[in-house]
PDB file of C-alpha atoms in Angstrom:
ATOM      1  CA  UNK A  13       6.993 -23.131 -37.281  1.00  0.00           C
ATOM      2  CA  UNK A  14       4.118 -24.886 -39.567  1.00  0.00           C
ATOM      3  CA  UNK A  15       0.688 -24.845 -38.103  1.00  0.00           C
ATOM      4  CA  UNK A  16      -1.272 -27.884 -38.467  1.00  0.00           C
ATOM      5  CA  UNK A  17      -4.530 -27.853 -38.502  1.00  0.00           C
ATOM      6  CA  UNK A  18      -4.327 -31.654 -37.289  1.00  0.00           C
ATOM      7  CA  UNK A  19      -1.232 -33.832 -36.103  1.00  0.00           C
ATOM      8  CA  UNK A  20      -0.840 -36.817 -38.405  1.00  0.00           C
ATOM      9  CA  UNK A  21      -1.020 -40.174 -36.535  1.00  0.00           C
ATOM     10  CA  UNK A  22      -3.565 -37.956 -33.574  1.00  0.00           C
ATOM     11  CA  UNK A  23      -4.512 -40.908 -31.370  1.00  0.00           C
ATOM     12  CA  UNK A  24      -1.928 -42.603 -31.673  1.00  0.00           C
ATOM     13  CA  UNK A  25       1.378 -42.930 -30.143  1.00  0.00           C
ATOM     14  CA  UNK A  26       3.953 -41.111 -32.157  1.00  0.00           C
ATOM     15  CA  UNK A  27       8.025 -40.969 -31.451  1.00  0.00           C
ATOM     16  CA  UNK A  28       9.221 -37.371 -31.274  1.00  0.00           C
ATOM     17  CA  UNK A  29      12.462 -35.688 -30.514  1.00  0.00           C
ATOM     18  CA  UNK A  30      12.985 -33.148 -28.520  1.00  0.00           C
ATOM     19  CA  UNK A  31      13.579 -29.807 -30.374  1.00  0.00           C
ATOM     20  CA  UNK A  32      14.152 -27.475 -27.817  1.00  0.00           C
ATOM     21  CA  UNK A  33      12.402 -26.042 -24.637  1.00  0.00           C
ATOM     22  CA  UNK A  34      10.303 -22.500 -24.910  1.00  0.00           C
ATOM     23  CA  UNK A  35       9.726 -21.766 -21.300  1.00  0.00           C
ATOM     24  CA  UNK A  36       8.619 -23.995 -18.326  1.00  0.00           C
ATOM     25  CA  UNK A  37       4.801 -25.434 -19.794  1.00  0.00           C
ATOM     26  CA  UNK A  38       5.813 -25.668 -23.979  1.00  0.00           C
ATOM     27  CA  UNK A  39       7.976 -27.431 -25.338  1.00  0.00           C
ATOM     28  CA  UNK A  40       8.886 -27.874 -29.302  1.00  0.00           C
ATOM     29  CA  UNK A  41       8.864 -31.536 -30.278  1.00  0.00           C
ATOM     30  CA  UNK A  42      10.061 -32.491 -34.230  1.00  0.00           C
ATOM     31  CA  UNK A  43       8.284 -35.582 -35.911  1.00  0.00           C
ATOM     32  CA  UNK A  44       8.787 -37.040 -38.999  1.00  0.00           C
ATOM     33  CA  UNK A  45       6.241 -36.713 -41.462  1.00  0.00           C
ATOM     34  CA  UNK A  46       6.921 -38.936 -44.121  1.00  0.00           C
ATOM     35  CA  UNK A  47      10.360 -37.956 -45.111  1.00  0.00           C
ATOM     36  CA  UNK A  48      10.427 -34.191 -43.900  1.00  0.00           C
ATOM     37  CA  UNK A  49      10.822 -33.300 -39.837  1.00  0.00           C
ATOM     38  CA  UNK A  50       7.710 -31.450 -38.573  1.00  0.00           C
ATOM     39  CA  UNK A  51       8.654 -29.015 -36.009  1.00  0.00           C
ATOM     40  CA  UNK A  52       4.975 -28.750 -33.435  1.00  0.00           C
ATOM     41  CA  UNK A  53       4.836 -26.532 -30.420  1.00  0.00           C
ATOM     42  CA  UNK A  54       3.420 -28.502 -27.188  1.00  0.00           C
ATOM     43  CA  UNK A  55       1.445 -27.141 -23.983  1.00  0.00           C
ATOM     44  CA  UNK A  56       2.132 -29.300 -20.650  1.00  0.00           C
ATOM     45  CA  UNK A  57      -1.235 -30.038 -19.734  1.00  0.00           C
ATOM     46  CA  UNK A  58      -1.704 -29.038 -16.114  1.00  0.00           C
ATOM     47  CA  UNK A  59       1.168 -26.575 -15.885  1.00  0.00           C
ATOM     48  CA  UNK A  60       1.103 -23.413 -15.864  1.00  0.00           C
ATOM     49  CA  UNK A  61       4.713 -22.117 -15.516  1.00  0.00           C
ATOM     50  CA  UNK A  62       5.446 -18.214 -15.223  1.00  0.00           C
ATOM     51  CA  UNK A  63       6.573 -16.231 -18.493  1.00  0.00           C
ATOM     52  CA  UNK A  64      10.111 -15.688 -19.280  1.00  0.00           C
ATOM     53  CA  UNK A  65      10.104 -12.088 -20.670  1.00  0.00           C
ATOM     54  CA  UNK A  66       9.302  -9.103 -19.465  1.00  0.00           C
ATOM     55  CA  UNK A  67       6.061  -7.017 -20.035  1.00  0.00           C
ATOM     56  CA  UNK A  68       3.788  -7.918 -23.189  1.00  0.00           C
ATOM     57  CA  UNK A  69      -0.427  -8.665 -22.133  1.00  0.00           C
ATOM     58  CA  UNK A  70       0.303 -10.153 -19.044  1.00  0.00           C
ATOM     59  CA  UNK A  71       2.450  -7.369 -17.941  1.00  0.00           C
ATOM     60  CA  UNK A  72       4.906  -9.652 -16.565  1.00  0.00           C
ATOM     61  CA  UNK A  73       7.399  -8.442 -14.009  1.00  0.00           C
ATOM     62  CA  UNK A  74      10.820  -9.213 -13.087  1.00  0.00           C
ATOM     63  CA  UNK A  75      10.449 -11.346 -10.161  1.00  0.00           C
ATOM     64  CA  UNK A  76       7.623 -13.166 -12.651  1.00  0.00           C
ATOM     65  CA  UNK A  77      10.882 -13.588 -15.207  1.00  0.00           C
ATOM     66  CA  UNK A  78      13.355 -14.860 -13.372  1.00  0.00           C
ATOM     67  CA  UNK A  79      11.058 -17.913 -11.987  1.00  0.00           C
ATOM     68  CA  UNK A  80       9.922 -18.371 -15.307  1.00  0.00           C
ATOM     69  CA  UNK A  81      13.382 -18.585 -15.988  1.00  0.00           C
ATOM     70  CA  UNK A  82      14.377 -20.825 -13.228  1.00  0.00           C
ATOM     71  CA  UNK A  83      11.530 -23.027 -14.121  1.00  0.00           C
ATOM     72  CA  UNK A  84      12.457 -23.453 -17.887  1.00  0.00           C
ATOM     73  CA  UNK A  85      16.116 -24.261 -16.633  1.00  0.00           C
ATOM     74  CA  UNK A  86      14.412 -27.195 -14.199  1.00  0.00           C
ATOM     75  CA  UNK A  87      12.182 -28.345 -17.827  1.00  0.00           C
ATOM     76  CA  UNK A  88      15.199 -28.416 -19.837  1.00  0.00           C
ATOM     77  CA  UNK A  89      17.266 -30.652 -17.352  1.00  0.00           C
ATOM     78  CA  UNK A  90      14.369 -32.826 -17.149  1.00  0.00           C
ATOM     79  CA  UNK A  91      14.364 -33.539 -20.885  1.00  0.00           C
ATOM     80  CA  UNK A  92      17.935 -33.439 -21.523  1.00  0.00           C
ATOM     81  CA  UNK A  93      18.761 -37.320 -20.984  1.00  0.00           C
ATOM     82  CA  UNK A  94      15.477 -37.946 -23.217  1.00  0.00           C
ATOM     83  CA  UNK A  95      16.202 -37.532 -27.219  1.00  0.00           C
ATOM     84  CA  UNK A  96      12.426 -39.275 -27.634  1.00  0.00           C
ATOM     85  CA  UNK A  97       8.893 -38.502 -26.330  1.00  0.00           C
ATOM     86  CA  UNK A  98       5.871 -39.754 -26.504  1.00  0.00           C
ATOM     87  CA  UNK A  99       2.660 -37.653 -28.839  1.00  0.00           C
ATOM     88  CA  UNK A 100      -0.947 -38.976 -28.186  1.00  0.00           C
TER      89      UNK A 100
END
């Protein structure tokens, strides 16, 4: 992934598709920009959904996992009848 160190069109409503979902509170969005697709990572804003792998910093655990799993499955359902959404 490309980092950005601003999103072309910020303020303004862009058109996105849906590139696929990380875990339960990020989710990777492409845009165009101009003619090549711009893949940008996105943080739910409110959301803090439980990790999906096991250990790393947080020292996440198992039972931590498989929510975070269960959670990503729930994000993922929610998006898949939506090809577009909405940057501001």
């Amino acid at each position: 992934y490309k980092t950005v160190p601003t999103i072309p069109g910020t303020g303004t409503v862009m058109p996105a598709r849906l590139g696929r979902v990380l875990d339960g509170d990020t989710i990777c969005v492409v845009i165009l920009h101009g003619n090549a697709p711009l893949r940008i990572l996105v943080r739910v804003t409110g959301i803090d959904a439980p990790e999906t792998k096991l250990g790393g910093v947080s020292k996440t655990t198992q039972l931590e996992v498989d929510a975070g799993r269960k959670v990503k499955e729930y994000t993922e359902k929610l998006f898949s009848n939506k090809t577009i959404v909405q940057i501001r």
